[in-house]
C-alpha positions as a Markdown table, in Angstrom:
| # | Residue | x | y | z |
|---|---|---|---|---|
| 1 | Unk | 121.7 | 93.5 | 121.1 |
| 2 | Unk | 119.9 | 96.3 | 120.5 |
| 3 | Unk | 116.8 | 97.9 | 122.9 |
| 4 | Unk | 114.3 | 100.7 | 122.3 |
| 5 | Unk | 111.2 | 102.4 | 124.1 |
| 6 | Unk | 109.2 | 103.6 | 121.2 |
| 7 | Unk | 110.7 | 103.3 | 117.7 |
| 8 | Unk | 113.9 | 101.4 | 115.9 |
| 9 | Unk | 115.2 | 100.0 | 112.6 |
| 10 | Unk | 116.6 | 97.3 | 111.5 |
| 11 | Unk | 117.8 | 98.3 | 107.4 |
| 12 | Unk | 114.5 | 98.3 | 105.5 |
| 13 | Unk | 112.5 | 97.6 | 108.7 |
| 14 | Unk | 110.9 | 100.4 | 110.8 |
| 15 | Unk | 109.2 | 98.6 | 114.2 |
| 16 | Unk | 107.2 | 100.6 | 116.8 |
| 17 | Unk | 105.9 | 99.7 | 119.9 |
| 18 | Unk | 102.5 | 100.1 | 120.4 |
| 19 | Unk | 101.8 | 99.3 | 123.9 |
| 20 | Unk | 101.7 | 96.2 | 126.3 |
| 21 | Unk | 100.4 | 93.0 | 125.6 |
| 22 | Unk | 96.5 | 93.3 | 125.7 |
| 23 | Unk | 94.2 | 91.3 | 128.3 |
| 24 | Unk | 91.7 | 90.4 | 125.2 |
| 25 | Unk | 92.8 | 90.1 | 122.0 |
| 26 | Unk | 90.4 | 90.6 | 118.8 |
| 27 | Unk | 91.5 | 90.0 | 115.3 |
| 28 | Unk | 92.6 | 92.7 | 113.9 |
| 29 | Unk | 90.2 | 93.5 | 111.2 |
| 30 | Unk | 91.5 | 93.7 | 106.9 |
| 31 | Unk | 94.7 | 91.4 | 108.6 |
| 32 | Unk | 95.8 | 87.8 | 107.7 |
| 33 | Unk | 97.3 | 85.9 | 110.3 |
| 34 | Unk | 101.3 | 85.3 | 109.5 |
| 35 | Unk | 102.0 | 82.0 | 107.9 |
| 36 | Unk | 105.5 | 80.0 | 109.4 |
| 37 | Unk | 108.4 | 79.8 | 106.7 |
| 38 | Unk | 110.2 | 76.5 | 107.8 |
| 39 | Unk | 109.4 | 77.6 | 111.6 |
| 40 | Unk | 110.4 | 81.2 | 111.3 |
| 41 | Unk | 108.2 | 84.5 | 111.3 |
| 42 | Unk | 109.3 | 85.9 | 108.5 |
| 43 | Unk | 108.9 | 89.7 | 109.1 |
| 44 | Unk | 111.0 | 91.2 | 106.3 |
| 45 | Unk | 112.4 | 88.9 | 103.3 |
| 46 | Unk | 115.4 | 89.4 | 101.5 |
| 47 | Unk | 116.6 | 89.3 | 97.6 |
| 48 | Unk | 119.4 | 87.2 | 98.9 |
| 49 | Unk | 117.7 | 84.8 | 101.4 |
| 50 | Unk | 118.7 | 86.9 | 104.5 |
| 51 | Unk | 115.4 | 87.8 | 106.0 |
| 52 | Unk | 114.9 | 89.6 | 109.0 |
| 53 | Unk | 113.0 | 87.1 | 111.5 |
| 54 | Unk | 111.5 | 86.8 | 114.9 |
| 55 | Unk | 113.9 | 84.4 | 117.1 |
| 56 | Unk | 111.0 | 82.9 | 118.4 |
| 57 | Unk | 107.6 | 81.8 | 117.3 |
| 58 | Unk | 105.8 | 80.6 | 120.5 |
| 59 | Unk | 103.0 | 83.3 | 122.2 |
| 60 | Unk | 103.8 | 85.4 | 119.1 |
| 61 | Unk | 100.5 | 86.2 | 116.7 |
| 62 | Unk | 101.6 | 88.5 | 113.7 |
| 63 | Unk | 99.0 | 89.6 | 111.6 |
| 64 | Unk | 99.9 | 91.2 | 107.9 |
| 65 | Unk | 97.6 | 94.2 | 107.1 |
| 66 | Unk | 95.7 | 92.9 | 103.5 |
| 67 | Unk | 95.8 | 96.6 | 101.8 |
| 68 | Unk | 98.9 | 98.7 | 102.8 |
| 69 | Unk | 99.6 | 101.3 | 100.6 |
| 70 | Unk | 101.1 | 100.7 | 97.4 |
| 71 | Unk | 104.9 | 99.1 | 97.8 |
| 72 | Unk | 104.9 | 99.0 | 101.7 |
| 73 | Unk | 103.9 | 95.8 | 104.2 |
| 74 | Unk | 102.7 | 96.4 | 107.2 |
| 75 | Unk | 102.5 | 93.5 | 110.2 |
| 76 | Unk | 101.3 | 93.7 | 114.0 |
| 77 | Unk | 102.6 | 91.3 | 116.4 |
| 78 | Unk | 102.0 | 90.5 | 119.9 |
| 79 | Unk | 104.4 | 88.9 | 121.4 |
| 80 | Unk | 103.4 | 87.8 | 124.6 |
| 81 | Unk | 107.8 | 86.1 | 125.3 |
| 82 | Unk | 110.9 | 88.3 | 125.2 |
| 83 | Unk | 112.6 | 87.4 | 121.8 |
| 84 | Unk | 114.3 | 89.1 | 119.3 |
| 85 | Unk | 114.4 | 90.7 | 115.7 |
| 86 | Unk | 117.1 | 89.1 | 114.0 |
| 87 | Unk | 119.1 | 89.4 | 110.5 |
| 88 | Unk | 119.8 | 85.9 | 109.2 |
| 89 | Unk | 123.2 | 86.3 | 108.0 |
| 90 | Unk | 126.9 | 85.6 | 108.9 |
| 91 | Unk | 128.6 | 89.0 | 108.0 |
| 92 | Unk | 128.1 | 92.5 | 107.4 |
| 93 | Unk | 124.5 | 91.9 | 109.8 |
| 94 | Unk | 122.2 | 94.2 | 111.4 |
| 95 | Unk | 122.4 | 93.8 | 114.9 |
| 96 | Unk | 119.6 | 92.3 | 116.8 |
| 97 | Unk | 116.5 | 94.2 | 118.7 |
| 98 | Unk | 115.4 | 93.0 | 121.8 |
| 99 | Unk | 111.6 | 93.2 | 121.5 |
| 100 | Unk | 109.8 | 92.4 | 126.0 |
| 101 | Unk | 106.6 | 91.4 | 125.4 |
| 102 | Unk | 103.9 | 94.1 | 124.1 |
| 103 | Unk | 102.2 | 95.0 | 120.8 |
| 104 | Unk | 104.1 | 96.0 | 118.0 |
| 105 | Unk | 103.8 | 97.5 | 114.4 |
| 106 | Unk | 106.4 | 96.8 | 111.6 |
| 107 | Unk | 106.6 | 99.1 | 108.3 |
| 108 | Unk | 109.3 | 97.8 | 105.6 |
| 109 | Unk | 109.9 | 100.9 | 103.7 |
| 110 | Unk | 108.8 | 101.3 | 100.4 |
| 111 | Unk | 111.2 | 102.9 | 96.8 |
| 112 | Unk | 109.7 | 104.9 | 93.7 |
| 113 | Unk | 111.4 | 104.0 | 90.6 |
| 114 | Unk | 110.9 | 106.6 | 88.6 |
| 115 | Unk | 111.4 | 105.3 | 85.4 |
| 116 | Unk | 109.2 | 102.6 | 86.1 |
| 117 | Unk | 106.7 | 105.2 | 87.5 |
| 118 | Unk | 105.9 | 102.4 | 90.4 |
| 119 | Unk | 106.3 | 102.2 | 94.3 |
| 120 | Unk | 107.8 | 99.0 | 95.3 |
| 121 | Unk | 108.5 | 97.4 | 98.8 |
| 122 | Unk | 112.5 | 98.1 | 99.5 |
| 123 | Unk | 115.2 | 95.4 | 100.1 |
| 124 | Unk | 118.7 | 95.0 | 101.3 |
């Protein structure tokens, strides 16, 4: 597994950490709280069903920002138990990063299609 201080990827999937868990916690204002996907947090999805997820839900609170720019999503997660960013899929996987407990930010990376003459969100 994987470890960081301050900034790692995981293929599309840019994650920063922003600082430690915070004593009070406000909603984060023009962000909608994270929905569960069959009892996963979904961070990054996947064209072939492989998302990138958090291995644990519980004293996790991921917020998705409502207006990133055009073609990217942006999330903030505090995640107040150790756990883990991890690639659903059986071969050829990104490793997993350990994320301790703190505040993070996650950017998935956005492509221009040229011909299209549009930004859209990237996947592998």
């Amino acid at each position: 597994m994987k470890t960081f201080v301050k900034t790692a990827a995981q293929g599309e999937i840019t994650i920063s950490r922003i600082g430690d868990v915070p004593a009070t916690r406000e909603q984060r204002t023009g962000c909608t709280p994270l929905a569960l996907e069959k009892g996963k947090l979904v961070i990054g999805h996947s064209e072939t069903g492989h998302h990138h997820v958090l291995s644990r839900a519980d004293g996790a609170e991921v917020m998705v920002l409502d207006r990133p720019p055009e073609g990217m999503r942006i999330l903030y997660a505090i995640l107040e138990n150790p756990t883990s960013l991890d690639h659903q899929r059986d071969h050829d996987t990104h490793e997993s990063i350990e994320l301790p407990p703190g505040e993070y930010e996650f950017r998935i990376a956005r492509e221009y299609d040229p011909y299209a003459e549009l930004a859209r969100q990237s996947m592998d």
